[in-house]
Structure formats: structure tokens, C-alpha cells
Short mmCIF file of C-alpha atoms and ligand atoms in Angstrom, two decimals:
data_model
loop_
_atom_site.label_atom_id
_atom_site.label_comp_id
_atom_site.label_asym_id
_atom_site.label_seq_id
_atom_site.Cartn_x
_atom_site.Cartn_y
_atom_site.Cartn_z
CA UNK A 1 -39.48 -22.50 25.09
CA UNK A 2 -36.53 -20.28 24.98
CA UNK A 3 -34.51 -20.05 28.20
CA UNK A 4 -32.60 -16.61 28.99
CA UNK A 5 -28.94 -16.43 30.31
CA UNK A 6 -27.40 -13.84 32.16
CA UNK A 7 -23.78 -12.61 32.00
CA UNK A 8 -23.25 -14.45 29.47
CA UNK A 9 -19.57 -14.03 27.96
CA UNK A 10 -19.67 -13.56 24.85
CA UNK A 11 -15.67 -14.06 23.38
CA UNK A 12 -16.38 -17.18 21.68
CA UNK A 13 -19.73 -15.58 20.20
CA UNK A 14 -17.04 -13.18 18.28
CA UNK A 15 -14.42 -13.68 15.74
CA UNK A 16 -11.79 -10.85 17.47
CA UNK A 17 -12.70 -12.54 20.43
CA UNK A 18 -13.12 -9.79 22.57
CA UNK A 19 -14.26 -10.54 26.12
CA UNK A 20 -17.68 -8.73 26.90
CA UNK A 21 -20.54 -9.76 28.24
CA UNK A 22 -24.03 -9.50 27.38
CA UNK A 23 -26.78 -8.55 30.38
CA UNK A 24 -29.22 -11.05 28.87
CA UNK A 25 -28.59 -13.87 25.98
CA UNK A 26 -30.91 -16.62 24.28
CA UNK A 27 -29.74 -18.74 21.36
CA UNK A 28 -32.87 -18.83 18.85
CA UNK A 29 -33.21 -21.72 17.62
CA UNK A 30 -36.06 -21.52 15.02
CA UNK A 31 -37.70 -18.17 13.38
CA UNK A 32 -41.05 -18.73 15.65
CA UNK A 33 -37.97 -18.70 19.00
CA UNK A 34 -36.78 -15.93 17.24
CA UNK A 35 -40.30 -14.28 17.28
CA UNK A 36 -40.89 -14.97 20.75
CA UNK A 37 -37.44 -13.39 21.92
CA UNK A 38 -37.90 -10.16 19.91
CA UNK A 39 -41.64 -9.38 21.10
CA UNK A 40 -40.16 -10.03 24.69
CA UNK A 41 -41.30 -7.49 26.98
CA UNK A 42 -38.98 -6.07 29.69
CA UNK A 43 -36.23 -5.24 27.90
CA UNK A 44 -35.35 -2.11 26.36
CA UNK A 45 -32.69 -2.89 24.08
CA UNK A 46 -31.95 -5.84 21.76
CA UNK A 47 -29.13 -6.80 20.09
CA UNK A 48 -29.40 -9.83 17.07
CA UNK A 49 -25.94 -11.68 17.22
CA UNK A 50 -24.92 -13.59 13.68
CA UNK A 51 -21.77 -15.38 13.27
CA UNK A 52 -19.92 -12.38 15.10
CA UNK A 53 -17.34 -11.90 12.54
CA UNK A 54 -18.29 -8.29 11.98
CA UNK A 55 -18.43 -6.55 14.81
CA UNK A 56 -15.95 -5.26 17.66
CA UNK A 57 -17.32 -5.25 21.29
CA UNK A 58 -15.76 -2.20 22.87
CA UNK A 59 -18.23 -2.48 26.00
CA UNK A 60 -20.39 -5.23 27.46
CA UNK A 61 -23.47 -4.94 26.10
CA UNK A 62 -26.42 -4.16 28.59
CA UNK A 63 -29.13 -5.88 26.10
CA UNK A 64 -30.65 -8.67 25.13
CA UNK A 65 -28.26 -10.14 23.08
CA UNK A 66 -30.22 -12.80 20.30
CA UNK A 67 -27.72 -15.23 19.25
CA UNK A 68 -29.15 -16.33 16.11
CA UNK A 69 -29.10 -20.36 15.33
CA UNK A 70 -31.67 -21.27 12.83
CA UNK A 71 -30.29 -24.14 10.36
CA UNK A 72 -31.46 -25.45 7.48
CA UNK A 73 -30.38 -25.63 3.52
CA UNK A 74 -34.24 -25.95 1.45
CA UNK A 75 -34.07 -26.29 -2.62
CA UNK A 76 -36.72 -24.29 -3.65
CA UNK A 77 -36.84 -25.23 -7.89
CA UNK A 78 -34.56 -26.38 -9.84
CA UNK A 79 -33.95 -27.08 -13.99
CA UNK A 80 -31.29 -28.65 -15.81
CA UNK A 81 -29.22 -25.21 -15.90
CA UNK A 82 -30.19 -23.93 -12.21
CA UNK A 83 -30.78 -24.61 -8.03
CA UNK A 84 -32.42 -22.26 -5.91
CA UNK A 85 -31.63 -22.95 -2.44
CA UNK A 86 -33.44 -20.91 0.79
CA UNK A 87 -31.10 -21.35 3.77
CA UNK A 88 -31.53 -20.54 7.17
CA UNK A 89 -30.01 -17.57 8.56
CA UNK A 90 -27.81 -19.63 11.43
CA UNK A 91 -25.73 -21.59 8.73
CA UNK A 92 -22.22 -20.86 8.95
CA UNK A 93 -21.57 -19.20 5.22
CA UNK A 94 -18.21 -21.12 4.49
CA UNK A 95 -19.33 -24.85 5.24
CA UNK A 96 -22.46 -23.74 2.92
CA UNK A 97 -20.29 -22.62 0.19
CA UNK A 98 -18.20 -26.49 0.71
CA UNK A 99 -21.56 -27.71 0.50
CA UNK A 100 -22.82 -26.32 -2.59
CA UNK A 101 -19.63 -27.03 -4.45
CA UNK A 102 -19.87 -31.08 -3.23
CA UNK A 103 -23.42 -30.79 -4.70
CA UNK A 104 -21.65 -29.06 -7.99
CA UNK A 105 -23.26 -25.96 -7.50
CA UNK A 106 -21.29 -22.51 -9.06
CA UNK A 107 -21.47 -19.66 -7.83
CA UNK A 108 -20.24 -19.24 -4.35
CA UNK A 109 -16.38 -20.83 -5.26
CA UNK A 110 -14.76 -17.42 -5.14
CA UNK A 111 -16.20 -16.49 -1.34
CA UNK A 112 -15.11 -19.37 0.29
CA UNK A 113 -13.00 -19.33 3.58
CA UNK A 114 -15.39 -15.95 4.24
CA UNK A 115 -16.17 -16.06 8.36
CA UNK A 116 -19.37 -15.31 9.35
CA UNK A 117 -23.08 -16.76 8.91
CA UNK A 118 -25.28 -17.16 5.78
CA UNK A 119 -27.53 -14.35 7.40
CA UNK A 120 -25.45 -11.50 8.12
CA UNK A 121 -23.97 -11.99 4.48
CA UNK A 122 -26.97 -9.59 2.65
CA UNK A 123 -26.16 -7.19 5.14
CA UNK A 124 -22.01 -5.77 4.24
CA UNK A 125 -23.21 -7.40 0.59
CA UNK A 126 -20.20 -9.30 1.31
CA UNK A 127 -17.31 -9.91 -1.28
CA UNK A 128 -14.15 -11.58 -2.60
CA UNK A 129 -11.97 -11.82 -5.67
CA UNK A 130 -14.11 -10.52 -8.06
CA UNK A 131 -17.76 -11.35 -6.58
CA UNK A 132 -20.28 -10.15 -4.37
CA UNK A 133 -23.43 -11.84 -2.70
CA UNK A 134 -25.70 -9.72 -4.50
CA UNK A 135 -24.60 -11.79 -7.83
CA UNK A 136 -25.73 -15.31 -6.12
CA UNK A 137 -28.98 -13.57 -4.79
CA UNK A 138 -32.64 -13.85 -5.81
CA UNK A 139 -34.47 -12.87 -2.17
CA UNK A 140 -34.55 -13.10 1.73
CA UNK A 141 -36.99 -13.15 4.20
CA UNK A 142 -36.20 -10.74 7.25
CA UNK A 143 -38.23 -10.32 10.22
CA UNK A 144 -39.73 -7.39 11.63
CA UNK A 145 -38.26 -6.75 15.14
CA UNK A 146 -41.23 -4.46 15.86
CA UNK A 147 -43.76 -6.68 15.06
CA UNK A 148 -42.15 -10.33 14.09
CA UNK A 149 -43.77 -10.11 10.41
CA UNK A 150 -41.60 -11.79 7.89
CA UNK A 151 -41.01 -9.68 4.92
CA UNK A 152 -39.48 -10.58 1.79
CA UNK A 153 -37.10 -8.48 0.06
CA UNK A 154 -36.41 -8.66 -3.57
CA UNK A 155 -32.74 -7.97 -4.73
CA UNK A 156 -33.57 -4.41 -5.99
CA UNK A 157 -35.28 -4.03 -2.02
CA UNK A 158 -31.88 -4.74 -0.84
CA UNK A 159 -29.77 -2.11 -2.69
CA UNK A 160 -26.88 -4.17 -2.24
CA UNK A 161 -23.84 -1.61 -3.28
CA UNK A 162 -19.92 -2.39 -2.18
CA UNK A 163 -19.62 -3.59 1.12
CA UNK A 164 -23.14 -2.10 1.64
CA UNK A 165 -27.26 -2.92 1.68
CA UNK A 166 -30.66 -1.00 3.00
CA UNK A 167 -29.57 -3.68 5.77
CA UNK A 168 -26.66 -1.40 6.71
CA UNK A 169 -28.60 2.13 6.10
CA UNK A 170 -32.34 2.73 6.35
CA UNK A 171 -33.17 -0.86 7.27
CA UNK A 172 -30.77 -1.05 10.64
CA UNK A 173 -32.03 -2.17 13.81
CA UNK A 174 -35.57 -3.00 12.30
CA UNK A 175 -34.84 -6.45 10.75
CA UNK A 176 -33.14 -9.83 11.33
CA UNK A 177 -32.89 -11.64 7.98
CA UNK A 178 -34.35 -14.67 8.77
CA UNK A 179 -33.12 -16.89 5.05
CA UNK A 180 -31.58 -16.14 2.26
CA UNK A 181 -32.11 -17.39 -1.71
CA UNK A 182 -29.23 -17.95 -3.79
CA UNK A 183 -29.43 -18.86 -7.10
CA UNK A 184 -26.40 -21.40 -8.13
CA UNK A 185 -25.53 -22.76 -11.63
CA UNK A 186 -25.37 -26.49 -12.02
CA UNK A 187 -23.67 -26.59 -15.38
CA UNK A 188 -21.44 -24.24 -17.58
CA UNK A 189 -20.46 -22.37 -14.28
CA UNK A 190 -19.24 -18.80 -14.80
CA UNK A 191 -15.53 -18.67 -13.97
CA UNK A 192 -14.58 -15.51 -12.17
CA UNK A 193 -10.58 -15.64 -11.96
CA UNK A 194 -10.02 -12.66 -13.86
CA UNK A 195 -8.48 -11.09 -10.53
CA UNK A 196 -4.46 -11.21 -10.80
CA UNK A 197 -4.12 -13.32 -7.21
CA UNK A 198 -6.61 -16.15 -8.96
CA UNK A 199 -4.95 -16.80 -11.77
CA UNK A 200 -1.06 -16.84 -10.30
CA UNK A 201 -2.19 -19.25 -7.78
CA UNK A 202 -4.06 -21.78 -10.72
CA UNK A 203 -0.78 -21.55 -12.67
CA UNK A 204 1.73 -22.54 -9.79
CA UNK A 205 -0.76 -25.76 -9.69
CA UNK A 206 -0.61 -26.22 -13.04
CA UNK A 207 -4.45 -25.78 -13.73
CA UNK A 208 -5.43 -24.53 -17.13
CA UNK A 209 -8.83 -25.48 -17.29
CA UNK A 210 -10.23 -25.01 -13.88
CA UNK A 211 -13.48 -25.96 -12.63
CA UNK A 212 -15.08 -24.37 -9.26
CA UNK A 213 -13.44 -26.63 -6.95
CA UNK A 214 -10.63 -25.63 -7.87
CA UNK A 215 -11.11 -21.68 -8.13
CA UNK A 216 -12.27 -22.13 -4.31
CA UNK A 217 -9.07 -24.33 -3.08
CA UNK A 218 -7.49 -21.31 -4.92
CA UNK A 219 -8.80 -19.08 -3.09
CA UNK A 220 -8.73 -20.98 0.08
CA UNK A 221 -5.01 -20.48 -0.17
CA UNK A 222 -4.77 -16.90 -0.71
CA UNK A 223 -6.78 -16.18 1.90
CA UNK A 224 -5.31 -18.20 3.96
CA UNK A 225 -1.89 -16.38 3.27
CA UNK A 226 -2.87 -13.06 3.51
CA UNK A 227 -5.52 -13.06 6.35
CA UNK A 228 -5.11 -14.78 9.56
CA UNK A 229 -7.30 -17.66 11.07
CA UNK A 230 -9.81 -16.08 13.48
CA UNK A 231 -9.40 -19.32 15.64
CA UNK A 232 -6.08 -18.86 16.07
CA UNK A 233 -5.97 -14.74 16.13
CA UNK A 234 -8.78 -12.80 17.13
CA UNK A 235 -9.94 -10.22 13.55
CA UNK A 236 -12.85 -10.00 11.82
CA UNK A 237 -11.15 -8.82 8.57
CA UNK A 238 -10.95 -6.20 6.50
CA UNK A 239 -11.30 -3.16 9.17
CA UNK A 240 -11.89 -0.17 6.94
CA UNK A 241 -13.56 -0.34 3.36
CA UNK A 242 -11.61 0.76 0.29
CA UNK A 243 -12.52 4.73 -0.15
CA UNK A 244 -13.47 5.92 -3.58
CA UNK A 245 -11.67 9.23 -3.81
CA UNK A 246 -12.08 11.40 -6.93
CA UNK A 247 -9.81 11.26 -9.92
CA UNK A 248 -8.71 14.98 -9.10
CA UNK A 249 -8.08 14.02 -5.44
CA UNK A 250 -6.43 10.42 -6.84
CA UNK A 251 -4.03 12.48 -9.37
CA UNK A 252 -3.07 14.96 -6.77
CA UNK A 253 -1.34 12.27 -4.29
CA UNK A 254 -0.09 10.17 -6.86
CA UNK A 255 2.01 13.46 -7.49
CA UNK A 256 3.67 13.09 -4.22
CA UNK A 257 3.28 8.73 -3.75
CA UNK A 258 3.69 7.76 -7.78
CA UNK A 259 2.81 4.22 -6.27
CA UNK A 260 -0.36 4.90 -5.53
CA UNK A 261 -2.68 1.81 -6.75
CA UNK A 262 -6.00 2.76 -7.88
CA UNK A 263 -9.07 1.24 -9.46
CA UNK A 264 -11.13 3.22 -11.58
CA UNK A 265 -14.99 2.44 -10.79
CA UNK A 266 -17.75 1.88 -13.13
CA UNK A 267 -20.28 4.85 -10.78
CA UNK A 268 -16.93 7.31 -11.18
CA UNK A 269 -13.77 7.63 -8.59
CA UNK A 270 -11.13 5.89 -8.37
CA UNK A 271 -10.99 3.24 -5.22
CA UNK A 272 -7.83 2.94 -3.41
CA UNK A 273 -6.70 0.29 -1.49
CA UNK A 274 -6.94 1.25 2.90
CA UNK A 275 -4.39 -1.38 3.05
CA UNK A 276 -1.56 0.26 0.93
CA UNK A 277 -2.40 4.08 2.28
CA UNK A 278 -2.08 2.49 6.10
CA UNK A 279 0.88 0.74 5.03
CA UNK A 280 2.44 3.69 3.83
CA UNK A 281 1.54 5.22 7.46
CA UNK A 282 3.91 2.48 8.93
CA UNK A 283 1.26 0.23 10.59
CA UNK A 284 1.92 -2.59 9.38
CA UNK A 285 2.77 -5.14 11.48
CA UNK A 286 2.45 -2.50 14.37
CA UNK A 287 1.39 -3.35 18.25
CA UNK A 288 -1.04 -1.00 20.34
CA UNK A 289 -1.15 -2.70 23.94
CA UNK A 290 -3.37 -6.39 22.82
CA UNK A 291 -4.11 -4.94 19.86
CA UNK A 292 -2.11 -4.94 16.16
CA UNK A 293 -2.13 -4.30 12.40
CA UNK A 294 -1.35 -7.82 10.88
CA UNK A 295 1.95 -7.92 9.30
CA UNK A 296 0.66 -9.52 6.15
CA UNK A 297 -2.06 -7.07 5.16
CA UNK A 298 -2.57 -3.96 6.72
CA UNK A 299 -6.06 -4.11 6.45
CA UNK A 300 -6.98 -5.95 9.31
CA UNK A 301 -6.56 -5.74 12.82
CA UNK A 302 -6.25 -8.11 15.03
CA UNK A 303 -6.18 -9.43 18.94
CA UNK A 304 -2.66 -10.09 20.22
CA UNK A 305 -4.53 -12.07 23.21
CA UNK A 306 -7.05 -10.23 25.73
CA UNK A 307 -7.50 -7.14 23.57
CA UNK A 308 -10.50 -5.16 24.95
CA UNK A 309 -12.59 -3.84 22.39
CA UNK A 310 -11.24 -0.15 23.35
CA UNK A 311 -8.26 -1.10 22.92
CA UNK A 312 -8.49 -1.86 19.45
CA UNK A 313 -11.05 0.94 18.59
CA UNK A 314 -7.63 3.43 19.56
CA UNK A 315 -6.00 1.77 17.16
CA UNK A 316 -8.33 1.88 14.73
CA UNK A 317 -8.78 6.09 15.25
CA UNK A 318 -5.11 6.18 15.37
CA UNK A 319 -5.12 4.89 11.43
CA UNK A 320 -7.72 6.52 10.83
CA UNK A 321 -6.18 10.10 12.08
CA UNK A 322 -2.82 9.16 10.40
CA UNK A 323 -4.15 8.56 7.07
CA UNK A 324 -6.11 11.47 7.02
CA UNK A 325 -3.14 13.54 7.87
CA UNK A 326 -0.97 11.73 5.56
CA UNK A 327 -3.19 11.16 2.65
CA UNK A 328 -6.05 13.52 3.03
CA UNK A 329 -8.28 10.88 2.41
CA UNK A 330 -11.39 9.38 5.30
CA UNK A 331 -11.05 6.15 5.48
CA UNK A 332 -14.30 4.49 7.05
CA UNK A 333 -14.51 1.12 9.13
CA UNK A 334 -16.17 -1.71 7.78
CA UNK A 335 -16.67 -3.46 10.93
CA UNK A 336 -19.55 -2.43 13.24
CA UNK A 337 -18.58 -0.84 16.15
CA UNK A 338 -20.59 -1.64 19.02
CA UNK A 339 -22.14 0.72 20.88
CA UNK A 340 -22.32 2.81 17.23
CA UNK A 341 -19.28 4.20 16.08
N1 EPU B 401 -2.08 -3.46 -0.07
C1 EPU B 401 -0.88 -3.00 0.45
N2 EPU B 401 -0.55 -3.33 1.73
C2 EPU B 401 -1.32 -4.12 2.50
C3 EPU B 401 -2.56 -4.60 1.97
C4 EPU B 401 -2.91 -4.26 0.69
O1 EPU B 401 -0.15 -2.29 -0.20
O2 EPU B 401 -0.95 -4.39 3.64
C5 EPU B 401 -2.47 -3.08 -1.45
C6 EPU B 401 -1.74 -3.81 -2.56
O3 EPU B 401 -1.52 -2.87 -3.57
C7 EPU B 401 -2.74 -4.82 -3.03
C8 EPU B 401 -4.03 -4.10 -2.81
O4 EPU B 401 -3.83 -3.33 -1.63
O5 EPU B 401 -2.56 -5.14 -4.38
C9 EPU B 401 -5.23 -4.99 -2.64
O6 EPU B 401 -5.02 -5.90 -1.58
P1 EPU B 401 -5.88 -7.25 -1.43
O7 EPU B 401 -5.94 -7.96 -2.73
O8 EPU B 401 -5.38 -7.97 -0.23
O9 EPU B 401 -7.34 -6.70 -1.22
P2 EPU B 401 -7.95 -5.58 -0.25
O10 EPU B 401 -8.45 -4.48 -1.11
O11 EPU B 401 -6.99 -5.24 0.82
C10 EPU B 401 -10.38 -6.55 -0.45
C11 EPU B 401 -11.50 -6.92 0.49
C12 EPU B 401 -11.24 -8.26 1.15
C13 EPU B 401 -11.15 -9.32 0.05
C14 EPU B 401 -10.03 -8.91 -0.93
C15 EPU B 401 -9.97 -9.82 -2.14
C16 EPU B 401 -12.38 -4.79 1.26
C17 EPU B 401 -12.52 -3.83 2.40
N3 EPU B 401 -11.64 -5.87 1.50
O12 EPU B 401 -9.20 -6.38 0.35
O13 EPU B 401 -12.36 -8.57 1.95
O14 EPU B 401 -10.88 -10.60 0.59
O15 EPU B 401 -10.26 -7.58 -1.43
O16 EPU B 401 -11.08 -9.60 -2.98
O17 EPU B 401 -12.96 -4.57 0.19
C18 EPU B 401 -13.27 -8.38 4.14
O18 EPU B 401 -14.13 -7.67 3.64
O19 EPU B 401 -13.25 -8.66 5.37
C19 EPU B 401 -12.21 -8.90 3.29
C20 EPU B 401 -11.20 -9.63 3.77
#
């Protein structure tokens, strides 16, 4: 039976820790609880609540707010080369990547430390140092909030793209992926620490052959050094994606800002880093009432202590408006901005 709360806060149910309320909240605890809260009559809007670490509550939220809490880590088949593991939606992602690498599982090393839960992770595609989910991926099962039919979505379904999925586009607000399938190596692992930050870090520890615990402790400590702890400051990373601009648009402010990094893409365009062009706005590091740029990497935004959501959404369109002006160049959040942006 699944018992509803009301006025629930919900700051510790998000990783800026903004202090909202919902009008109605149940914690689902299985996918048939999760059935029975989305065919719930009565209430005219519902909200499905992951691990919170990508989203930014600028008003309390007159919903039902579904807190999603389904556990559970299934091997599905496995040979001598590979493990397919289903795992419940509710799973925090970065004690299932520790997990997986105590089992000797590659795959997931280079997205460790990333907050959030194993079932919001299809839905940004999320990605670090080189990888994305949708390399790990074979399928997930996703529940219709219309009707509470589980569908299954191949990988090609999914059209996972950068920091995107059909999740994020046509999909949103009809489905709450219920599990996920990854597909993990359990020998000759495939080593991603191509990316400049990987490699410094294995050389300071004198590492020349690494294996996958040790790309993740490298990561681990990058991360750590760049991006702050959400249980000690409210974020929920990166704020804006990296825009693709073209290479005309790319060659015409490097004219004026030589410095200009850049990253030629595989599709065409050149992606830039939002960090650098708000940094070169002079955020960095820069207060607005609870809210901030943190002084490490421009990127993210962060509560100073009781930030309201507003409050950092001003912020946000401040950057925003500033590189624009600056740059010529739209930079768009990454976060989901609740009620929609
Ligand atoms: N930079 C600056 N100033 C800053 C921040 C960045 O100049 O304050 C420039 C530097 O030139 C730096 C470059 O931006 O070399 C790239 O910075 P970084 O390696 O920190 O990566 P990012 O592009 O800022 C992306 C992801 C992160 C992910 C890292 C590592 C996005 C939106 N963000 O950040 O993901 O951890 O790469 O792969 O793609 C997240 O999505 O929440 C997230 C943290």
C-alpha cells in the first residue's frame, strides 16, 4: 500500500538543495507501487522524482511528486568476456559503478563520482571523461505514465545524442524508466584515458599500466577538485551544455579571443567549452544573493546556503544574457528547470 504525504519538503530530495515543497509525495517502492501511484486518480499533475541531481526547484511544486525508490542489481547472462546486469531505477548510479568495479566489471570506471540515480542516467545520456551511458547500454524498461505498460526500449529507441535522449525530447512526461541494462566487460577492459586530465593524474601516481580501479580513483580525484560535493554545497553540476557553434561562427571570435578552446565534432561544429566563455564574462567565482558561480569551474552553480530556486534561475539568465552579448553564442541549460524553462 503506498501512503501519500503532504507538504512534504523536498531539500534533501535535491542535490542544490533548494527548499520547496511538494503538495503531495509517495516514495515508490517497487514498479507495481509505482503503477499504483501513476494511475492515481485525483490529481492533475505528476511529477517522477529520481536522485534529484538534475533539476532546480524554482517553485513548490503543486503535484504529486513520485519519489522513485525501486532497488535491485539482476545479472541477466553472462560469458567468459561479458555481464549483463538489469538494475532498478532507484539505485544510486555512483555506489553501482563501486559495485561493478569490486565485481571487476569495465565499463562504468570513467563515470564514477556522477550524482544522481541509475534511472535518470538514459535520460541527459549522461557523460564523463571520454564516455557516455549510451556506450554501457543494451536496453531499459520505462513505464507508461498513461497507462502503467512497461515498454522496452532498444538503444537505437533511445537516440541517446550528447547530453540528450527521446527521454529528454519526444518521450518527456510520458515515461519513468523503470531499469536499465548495461553491458560490462569482465576481461580485457577498454581503457578510456585518452582525455588530457586522465592521464596527468595516472602519471603523478606513478601508474603506467592502469587497470579500471584505478582510472575511476583517477577520476574520483578530478572530480573531486574541480566540482564541489553536493553534500556539502548545494549544485547539480554542469548548468549549461557545451554549444556546438559553427566553424565560421568559431573562427570569427577566435579573431577577437585567440584563446578560444574548441573541439571539432565528428556530426560538424566545433563545441566550445560554457565554462571558459562564462569565465571570460567574469563569473567565476561570482555571488548573486544565495546563489554563485563556483570558483573552480564556471560551469556550475551552486547554493551559498538557502538559495531559492529563483534565485539561482537569475543567475543563470544573467550568464546566459552576458554570454550572448559577449560571445554571440546561446548557451542552453542542462539542468531541468522546474516549472519548464
Ligand atoms: N574551462 C574554463 N573555465 C572554467 C571551466 C572550464 O576555461 O571555469 C574550460 C577549460 O578550457 C577546460 C575546458 O573548459 O579545458 C573543459 O573543462 P572541463 O574538463 O572541466 O569540462 P567541461 O566541458 O566544463 C564537461 C561535462 C562535465 C564532465 C567534464 C569531464 C558538460 C556540460 N559537462 O565539462 O559533466 O564531468 O566535461 O568530461 O558536458 C555534468 O554534466 O554535470 C558534468 C559535470
Amino acid at each position: 500500500m503506498i501512503k501519500i504525504l503532504e507538504h512534504q519538503s523536498l531539500k534533501s530530495y535535491n542535490t542544490f538543495g533548494i527548499d520547496t515543497t511538494a503538495r503531495h509525495f509517495v516514495s515508490v517502492q517497487s514498479v507495481d507501487e509505482l503503477r499504483e501511484a501513476l494511475l492515481l486518480e485525483g490529481y492533475s499533475k505528476k511529477f517522477i522524482l529520481g536522485g534529484g541531481s538534475n533539476i532546480l526547484l524554482t517553485k513548490s511544486l503543486d503535484a504529486l511528486v513520485i519519489h522513485l525508490a525501486i532497488k535491485g542489481i539482476v545479472p541477466l547472462w553472462e560469458d567468459d568476456e561479458q555481464i549483463a546486469l538489469k538494475v532498478m531505477a532507484g539505485e544510486v548510479w555512483h555506489p553501482f559503478v563501486l559495485w561493478t568495479l569490486e565485481h571487476g566489471y569495465g565499463g562504468l570506471e570513467n563515470l564514477s563520482l556522477i550524482p544522481g540515480n541509475v534511472g535518470t542516467a538514459p535520460i541527459q545520456n549522461i557523460g564523463a571523461y571520454g564516455v557516455e551511458l549510451k556506450d554501457v547500454f543494451q536496453q531499459c524498461d520505462a513505464m507508461s505514465m498513461e497507462t502503467g505498460k512497461i515498454h522496452t526500449f532498444s538503444k537505437d529507441e533511445c537516440q541517446f545524442d550528447y547530453r540528450d535522449s527521446y527521454f529528454k525530447r519526444e518521450g518527456k512526461g510520458k515515461y519513468v524508466i523503470t531499469s536499465v541494462v548495461f553491458v560490462l566487460t569482465k576481461k580485457d577492459h577498454v581503457h578510456n584515458t585518452s582525455y588530457g586530465a586522465i592521464q596527468a593524474e595516472l602519471e603523478k601516481r606513478g601508474i603506467e599500466q592502469a587497470d579500471i580501479k584505478d582510472i575511476s580513483d583517477a577520476v574520483i580525484t578530478i572530480r573531486e577538485s574541480k566540482l564541489p560535493d553536493p553534500a556539502k554545497i548545494g549544485n547539480s553540476g554542469s548548468f549549461f551544455k557545451n554549444p556546438v557553434i559553427s566553424e565560421e561562427s568559431y573562427q570569427s571570435i577566435k579573431k577577437e579571443h585567440a584563446a578560444l578552446p574548441g573541439y571539432p565534432q565528428d556530426e560538424g561544429g566545433i563545441k566550445v567549452p560554457a565554462g571558459w566563455l562564462i569565465e571570460q564574462c567574469g563569473f567565476k567565482g561570482m555571488r548573486h544573493g544565495n546563489a554563485g558561480v563556483y570558483e573552480k569551474q564556471a560551469l556550475v552553480l551552486i547554493n551559498l546556503g538557502n538559495a531559492t530556486g529563483e534565485e539561482v534561475l537569475e543567475l543563470a539568465l544573467k550568464i546566459k544574457a552576458a554570454v550572448y552579448e559577449k560571445f554571440g553564442v546561446h548557451i542552453q541549460p542542462e539542468v531541468n528547470i522546474i516549472p519548464q524553462f
